[in-house]
PDB file of C-alpha atoms and ligand atoms in Angstrom:
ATOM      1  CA  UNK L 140      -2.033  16.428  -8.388  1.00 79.00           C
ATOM      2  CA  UNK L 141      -0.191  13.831 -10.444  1.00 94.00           C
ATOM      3  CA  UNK L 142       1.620  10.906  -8.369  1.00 97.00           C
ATOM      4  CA  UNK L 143       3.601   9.868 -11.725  1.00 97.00           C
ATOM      5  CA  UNK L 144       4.622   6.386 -11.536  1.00 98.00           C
ATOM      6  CA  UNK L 145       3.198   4.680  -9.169  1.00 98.00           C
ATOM      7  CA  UNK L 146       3.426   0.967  -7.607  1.00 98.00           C
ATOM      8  CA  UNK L 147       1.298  -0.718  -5.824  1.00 98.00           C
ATOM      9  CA  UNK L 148       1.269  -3.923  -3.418  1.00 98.00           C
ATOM     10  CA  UNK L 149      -1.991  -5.097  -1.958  1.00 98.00           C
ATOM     11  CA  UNK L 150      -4.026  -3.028  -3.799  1.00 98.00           C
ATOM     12  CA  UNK L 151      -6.587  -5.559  -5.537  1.00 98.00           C
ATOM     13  CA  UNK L 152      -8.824  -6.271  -2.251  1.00 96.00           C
ATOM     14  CA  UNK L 153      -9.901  -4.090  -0.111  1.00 96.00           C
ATOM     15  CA  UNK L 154      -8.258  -1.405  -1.154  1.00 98.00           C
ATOM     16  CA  UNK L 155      -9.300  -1.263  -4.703  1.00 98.00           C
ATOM     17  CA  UNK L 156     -11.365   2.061  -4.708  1.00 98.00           C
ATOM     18  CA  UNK L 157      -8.067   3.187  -3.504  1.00 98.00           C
ATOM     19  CA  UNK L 158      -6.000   1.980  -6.528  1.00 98.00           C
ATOM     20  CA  UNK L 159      -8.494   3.251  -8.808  1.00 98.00           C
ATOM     21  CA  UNK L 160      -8.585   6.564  -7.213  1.00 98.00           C
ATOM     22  CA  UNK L 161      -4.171   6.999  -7.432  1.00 98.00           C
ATOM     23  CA  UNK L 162      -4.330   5.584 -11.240  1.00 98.00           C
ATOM     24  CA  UNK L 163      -7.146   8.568 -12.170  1.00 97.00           C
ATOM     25  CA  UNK L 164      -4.113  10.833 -10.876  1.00 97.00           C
ATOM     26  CA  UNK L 165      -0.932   9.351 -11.935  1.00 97.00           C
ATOM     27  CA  UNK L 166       0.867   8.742 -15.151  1.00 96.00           C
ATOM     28  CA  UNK L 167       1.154   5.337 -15.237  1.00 96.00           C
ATOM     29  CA  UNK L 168       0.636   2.868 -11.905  1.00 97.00           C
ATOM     30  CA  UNK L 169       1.111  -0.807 -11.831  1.00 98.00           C
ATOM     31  CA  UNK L 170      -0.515  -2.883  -9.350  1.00 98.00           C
ATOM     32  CA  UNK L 171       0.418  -6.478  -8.174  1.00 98.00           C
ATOM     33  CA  UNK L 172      -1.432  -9.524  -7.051  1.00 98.00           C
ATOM     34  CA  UNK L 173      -1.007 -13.121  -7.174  1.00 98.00           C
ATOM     35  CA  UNK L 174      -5.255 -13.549  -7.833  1.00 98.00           C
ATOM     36  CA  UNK L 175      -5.367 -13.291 -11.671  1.00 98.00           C
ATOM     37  CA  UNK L 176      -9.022 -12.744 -11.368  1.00 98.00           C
ATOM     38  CA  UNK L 177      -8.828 -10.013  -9.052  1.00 98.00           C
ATOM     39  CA  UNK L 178      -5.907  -8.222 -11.484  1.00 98.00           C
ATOM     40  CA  UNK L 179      -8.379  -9.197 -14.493  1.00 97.00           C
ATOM     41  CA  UNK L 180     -11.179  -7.316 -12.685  1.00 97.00           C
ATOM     42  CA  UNK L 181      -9.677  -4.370 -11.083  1.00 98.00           C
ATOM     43  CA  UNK L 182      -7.723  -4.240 -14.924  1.00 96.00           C
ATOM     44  CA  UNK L 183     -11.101  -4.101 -17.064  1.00 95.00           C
ATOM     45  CA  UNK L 184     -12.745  -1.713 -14.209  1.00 94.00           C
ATOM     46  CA  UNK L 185      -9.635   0.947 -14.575  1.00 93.00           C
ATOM     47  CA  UNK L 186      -8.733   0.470 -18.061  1.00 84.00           C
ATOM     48  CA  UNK L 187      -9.234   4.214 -19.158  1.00 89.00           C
ATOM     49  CA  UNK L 188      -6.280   5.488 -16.528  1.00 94.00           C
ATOM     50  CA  UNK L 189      -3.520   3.584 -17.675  1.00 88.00           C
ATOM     51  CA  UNK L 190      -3.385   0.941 -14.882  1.00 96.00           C
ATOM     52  CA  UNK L 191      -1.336  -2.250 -15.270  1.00 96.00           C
ATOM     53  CA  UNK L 192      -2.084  -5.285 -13.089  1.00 97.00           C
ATOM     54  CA  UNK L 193       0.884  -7.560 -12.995  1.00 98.00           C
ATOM     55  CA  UNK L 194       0.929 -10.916 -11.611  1.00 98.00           C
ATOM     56  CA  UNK L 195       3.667 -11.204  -8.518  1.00 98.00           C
ATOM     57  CA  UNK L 196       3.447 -13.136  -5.374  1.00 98.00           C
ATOM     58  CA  UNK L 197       5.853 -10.849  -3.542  1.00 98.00           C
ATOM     59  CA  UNK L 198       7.122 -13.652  -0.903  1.00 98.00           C
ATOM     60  CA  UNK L 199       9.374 -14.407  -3.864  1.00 98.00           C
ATOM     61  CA  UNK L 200      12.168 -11.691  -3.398  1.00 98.00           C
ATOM     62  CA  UNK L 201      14.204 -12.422  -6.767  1.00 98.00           C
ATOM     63  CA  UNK L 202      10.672 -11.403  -8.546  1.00 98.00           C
ATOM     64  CA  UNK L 203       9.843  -8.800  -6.601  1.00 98.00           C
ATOM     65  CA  UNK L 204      13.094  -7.138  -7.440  1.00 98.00           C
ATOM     66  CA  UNK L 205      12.513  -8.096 -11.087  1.00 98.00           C
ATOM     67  CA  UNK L 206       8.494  -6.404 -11.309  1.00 98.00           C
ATOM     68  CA  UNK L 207      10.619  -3.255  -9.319  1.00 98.00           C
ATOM     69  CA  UNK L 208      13.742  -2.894 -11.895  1.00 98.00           C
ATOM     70  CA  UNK L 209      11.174  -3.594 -14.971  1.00 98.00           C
ATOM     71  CA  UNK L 210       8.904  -1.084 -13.502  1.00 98.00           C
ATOM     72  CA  UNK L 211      11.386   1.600 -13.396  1.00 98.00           C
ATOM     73  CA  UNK L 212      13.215   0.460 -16.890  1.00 98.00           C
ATOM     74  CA  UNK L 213       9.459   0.729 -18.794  1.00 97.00           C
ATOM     75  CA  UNK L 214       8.136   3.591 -17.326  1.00 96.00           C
ATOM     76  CA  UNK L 215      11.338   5.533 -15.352  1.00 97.00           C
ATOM     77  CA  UNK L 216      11.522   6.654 -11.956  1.00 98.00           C
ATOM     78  CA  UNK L 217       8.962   5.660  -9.081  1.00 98.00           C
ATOM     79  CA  UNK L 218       7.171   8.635  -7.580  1.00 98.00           C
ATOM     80  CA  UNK L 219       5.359   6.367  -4.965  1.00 98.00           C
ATOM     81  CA  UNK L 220       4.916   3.276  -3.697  1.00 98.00           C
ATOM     82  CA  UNK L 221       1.415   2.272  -1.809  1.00 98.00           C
ATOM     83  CA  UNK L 222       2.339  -1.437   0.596  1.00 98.00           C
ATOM     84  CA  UNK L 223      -0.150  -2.479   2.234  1.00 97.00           C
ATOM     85  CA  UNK L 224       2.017  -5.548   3.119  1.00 96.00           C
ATOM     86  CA  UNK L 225       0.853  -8.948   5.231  1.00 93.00           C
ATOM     87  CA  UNK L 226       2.911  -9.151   8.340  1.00 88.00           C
ATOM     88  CA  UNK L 227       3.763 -12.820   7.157  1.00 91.00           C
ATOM     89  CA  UNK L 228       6.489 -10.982   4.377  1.00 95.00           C
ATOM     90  CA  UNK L 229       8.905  -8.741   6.900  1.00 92.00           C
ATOM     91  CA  UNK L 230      11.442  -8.693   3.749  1.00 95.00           C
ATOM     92  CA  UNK L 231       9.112  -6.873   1.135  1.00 97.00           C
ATOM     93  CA  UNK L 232       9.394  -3.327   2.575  1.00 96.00           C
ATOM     94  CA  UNK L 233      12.743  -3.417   2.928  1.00 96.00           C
ATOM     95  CA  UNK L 234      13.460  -4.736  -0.455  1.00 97.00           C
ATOM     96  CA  UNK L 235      11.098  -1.961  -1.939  1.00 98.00           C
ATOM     97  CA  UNK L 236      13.231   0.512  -0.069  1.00 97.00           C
ATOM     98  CA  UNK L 237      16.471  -0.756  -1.051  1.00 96.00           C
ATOM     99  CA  UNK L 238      16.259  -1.424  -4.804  1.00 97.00           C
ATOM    100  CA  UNK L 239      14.183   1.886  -5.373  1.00 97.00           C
ATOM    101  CA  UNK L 240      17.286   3.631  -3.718  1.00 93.00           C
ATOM    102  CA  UNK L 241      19.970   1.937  -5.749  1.00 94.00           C
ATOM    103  CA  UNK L 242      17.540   2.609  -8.739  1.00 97.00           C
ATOM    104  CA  UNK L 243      17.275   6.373  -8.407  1.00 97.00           C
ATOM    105  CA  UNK L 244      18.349   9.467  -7.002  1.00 96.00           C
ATOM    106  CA  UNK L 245      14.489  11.094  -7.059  1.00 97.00           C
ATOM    107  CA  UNK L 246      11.919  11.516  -4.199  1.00 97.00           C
ATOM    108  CA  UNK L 247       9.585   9.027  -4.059  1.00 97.00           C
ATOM    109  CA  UNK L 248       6.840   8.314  -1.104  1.00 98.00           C
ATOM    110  CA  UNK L 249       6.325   5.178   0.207  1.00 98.00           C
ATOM    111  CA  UNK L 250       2.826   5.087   1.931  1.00 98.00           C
ATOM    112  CA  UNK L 251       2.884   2.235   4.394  1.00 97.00           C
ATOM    113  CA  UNK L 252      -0.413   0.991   5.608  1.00 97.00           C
ATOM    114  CA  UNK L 253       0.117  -1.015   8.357  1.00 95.00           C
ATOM    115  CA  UNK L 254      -3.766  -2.991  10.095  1.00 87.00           C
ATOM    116  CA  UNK L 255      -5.354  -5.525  11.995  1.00 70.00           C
ATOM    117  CA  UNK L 256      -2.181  -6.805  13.743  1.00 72.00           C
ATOM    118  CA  UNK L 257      -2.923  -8.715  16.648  1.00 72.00           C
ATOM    119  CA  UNK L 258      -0.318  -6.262  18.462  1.00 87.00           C
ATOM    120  CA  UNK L 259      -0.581  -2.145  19.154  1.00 91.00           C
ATOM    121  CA  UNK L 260       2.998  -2.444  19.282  1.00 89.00           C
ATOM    122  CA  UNK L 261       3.602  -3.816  15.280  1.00 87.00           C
ATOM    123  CA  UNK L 262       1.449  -0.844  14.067  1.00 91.00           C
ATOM    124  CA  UNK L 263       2.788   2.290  15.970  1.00 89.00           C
ATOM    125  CA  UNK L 264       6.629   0.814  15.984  1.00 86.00           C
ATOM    126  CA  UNK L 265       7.855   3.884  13.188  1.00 80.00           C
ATOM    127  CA  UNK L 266       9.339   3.119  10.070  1.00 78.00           C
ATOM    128  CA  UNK L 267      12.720   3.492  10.979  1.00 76.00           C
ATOM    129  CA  UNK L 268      15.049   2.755   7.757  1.00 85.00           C
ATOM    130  CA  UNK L 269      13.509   5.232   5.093  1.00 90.00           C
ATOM    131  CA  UNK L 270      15.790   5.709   2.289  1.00 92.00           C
ATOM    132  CA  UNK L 271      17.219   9.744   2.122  1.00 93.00           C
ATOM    133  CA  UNK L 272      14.970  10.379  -0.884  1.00 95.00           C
ATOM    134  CA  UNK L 273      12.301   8.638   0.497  1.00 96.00           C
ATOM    135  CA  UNK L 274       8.994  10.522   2.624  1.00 96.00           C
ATOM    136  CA  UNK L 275       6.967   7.640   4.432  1.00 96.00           C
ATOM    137  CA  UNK L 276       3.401   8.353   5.143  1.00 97.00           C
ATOM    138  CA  UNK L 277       2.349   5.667   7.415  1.00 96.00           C
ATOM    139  CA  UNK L 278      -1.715   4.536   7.294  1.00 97.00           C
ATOM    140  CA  UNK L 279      -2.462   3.166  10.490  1.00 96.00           C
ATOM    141  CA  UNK L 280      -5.845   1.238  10.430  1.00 96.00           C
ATOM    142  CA  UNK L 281      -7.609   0.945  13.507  1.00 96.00           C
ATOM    143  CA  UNK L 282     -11.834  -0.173  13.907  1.00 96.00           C
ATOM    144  CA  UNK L 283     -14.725   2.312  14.880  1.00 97.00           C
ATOM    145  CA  UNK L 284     -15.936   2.155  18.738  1.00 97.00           C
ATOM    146  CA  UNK L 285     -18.966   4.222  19.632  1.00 96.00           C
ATOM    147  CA  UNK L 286     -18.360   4.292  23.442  1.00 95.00           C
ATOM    148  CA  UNK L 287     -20.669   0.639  23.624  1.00 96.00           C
ATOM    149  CA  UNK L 288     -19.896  -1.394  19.813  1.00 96.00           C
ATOM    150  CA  UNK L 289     -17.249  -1.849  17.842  1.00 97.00           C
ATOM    151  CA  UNK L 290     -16.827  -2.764  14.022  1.00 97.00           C
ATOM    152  CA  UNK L 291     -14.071  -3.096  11.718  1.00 96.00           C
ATOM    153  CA  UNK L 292     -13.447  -0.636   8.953  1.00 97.00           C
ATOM    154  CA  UNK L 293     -15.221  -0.873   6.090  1.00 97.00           C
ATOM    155  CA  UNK L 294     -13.452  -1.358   2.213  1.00 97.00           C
ATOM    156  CA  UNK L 295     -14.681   2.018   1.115  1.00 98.00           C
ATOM    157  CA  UNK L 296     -13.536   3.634   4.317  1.00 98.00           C
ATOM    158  CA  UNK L 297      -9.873   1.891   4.571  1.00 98.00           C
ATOM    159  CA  UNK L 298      -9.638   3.327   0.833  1.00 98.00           C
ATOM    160  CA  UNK L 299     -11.142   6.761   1.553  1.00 98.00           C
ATOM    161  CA  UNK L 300      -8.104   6.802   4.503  1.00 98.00           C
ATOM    162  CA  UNK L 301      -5.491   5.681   2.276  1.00 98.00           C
ATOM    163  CA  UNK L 302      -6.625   8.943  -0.101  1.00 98.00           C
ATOM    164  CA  UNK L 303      -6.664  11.175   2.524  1.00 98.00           C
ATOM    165  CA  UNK L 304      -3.232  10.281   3.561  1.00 98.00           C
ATOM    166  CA  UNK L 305      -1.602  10.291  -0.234  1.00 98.00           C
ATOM    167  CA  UNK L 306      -2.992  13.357  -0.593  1.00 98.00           C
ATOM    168  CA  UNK L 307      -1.837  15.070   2.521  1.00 97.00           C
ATOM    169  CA  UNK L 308       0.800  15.770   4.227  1.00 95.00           C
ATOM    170  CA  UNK L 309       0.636  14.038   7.311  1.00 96.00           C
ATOM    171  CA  UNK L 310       3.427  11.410   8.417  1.00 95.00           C
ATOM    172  CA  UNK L 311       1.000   9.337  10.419  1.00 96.00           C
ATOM    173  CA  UNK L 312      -3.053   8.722   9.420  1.00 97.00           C
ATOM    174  CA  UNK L 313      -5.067   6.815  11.817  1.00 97.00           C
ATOM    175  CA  UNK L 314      -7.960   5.502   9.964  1.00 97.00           C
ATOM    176  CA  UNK L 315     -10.793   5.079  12.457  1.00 97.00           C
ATOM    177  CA  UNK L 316      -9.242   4.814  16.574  1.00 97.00           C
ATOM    178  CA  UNK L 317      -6.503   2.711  17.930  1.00 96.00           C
ATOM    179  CA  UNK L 318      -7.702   3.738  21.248  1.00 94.00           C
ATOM    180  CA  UNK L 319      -8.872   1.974  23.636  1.00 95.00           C
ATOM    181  CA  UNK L 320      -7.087  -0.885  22.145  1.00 94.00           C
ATOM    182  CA  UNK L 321      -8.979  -3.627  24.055  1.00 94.00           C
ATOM    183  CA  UNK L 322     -12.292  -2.271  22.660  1.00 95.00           C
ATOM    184  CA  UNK L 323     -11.776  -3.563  19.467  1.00 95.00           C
ATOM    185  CA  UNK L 324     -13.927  -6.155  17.785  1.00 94.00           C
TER     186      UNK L 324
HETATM  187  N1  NAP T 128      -8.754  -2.624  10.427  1.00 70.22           N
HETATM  188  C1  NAP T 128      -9.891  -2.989   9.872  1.00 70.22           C
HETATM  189  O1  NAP T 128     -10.941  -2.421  10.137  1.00 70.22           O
HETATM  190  C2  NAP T 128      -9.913  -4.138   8.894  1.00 70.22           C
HETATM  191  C3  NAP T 128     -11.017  -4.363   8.080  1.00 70.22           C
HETATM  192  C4  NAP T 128     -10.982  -5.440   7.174  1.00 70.22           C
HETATM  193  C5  NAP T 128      -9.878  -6.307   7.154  1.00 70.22           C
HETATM  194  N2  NAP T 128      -8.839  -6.076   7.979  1.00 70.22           N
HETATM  195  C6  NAP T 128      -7.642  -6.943   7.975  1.00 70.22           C
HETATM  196  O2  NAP T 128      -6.814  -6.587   6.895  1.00 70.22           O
HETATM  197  C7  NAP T 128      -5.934  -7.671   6.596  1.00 70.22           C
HETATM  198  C8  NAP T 128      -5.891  -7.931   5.088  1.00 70.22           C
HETATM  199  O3  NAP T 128      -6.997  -8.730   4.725  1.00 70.22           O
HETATM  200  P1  NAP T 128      -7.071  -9.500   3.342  1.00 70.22           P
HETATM  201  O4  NAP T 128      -5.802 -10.238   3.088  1.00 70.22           O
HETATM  202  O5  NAP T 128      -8.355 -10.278   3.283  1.00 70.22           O
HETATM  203  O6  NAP T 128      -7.124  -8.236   2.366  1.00 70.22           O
HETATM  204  P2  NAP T 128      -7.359  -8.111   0.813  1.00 70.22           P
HETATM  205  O7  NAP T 128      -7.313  -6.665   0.504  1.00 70.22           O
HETATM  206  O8  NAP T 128      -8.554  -8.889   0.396  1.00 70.22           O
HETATM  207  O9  NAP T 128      -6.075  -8.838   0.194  1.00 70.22           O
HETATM  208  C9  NAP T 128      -4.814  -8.398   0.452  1.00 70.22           C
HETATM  209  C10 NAP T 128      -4.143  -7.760  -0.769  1.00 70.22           C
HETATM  210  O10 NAP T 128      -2.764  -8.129  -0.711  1.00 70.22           O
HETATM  211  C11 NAP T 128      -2.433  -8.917  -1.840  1.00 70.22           C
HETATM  212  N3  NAP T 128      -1.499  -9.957  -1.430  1.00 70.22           N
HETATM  213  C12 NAP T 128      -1.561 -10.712  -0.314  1.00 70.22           C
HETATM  214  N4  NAP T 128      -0.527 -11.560  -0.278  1.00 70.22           N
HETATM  215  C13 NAP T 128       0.209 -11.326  -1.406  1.00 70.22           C
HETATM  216  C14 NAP T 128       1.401 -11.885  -1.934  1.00 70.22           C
HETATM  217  N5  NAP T 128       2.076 -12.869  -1.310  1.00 70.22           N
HETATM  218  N6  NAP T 128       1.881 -11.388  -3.093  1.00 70.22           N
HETATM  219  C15 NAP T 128       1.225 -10.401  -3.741  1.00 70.22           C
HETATM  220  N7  NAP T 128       0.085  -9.828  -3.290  1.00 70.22           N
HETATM  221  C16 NAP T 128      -0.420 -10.289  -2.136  1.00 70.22           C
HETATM  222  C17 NAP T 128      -3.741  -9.472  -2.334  1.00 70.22           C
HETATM  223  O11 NAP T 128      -3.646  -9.865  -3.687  1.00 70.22           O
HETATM  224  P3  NAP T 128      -4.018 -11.393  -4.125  1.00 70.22           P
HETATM  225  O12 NAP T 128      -5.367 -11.677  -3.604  1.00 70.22           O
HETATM  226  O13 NAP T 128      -3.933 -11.339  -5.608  1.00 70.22           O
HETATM  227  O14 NAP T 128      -2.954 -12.233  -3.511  1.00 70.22           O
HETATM  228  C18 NAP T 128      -4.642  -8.256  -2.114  1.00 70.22           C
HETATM  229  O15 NAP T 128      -4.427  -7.290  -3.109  1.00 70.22           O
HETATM  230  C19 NAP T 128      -6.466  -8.862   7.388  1.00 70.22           C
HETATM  231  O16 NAP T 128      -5.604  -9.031   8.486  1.00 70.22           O
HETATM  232  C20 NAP T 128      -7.879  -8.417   7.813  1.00 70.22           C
HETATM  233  O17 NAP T 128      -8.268  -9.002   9.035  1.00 70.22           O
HETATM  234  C21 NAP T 128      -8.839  -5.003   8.823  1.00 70.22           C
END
């Protein structure tokens, strides 16, 4: 499977097995940070599959529109767009949604992971304003109970979810349980 062009928010932490995994099968994906030393790294660790790190701090709307319409300009239309977006910036999505609609006419997937909120309610709430051309895959990270402990996910197994969901076809992934909510770390 090739994703294309691919864009990525969020991608330089945790989930950087992840990005490394979509730029091995994609044409060309750019992902954005504010940390220059964390795009230097996961830069130098991809270089071989055409990965671009870009600096952005994408609280700054006017320059998150920019990286989007230079994105699509350099390398034409988006084929997906991976968010894993901090609850702190409600405007990203829906900018991503809206300029990538008045940009093209092709499908595109956005795959929205959505974690660690301090509320059940902010991560099973469904994306409700997907562009027409648009399939959302929603990641829903949850935390691993046993039936006595409970632990957060780990890096490698929030990026082995995201994978799973990009590569099926599944509008919803829970990684790990949601359930019982109260049981979790
Ligand atoms: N469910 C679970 O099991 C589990 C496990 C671990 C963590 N978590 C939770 O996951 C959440 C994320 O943790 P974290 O922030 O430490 O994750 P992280 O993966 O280390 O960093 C978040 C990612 O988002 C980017 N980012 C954040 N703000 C940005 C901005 N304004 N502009 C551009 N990029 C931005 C970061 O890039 P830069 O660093 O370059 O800004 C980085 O790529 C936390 O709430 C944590 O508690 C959940």
């Amino acid at each position: 499977m090739n994703y294309g062009h691919v864009l990525i928010f969020g991608g330089t932490g945790m989930l950087a097995k992840a990005t490394g995994w979509i730029a091995a099968h994609s044409e060309r994906t750019v992902v954005f940070g504010r940390n220059r030393h964390r795009l230097e790294r996961i830069a130098k660790q991809y270089d071989g599959y055409g990965l671009e790190a870009k600096q952005l701090d994408y609280t700054d709307n006017a320059a998150l529109i920019r990286e989007i319409h230079a994105a699509h300009s350099q390398h034409g239309p988006i084929g997906m767009v991976v968010a894993w977006i901090h609850g702190t910036a409600p405007k990203v999505l829906p900018t991503i949604k809206e300029q990538i609609s008045r940009l093209q006419r092709d499908p595109w997937t956005l795959v929205h992971i959505k974690g660690s909120s301090s509320r059940l309610s902010d991560i099973t709430k469904p994306d409700s304003d997907a562009p027409e051309n648009c399939q959302v895959k929603e990641v829903r990270l949850g935390f691993v109970y046993d039936g006595t402990s409970s632990r957060w996910l780990t890096h490698e197994e929030i990026s082995d979810g995201v994978i799973e969901a990009i590569k099926g076809n599944q509008p919803i992934t829970v990684v790990g349980t949601l359930e019982p909510w109260d049981k979790r770390p």
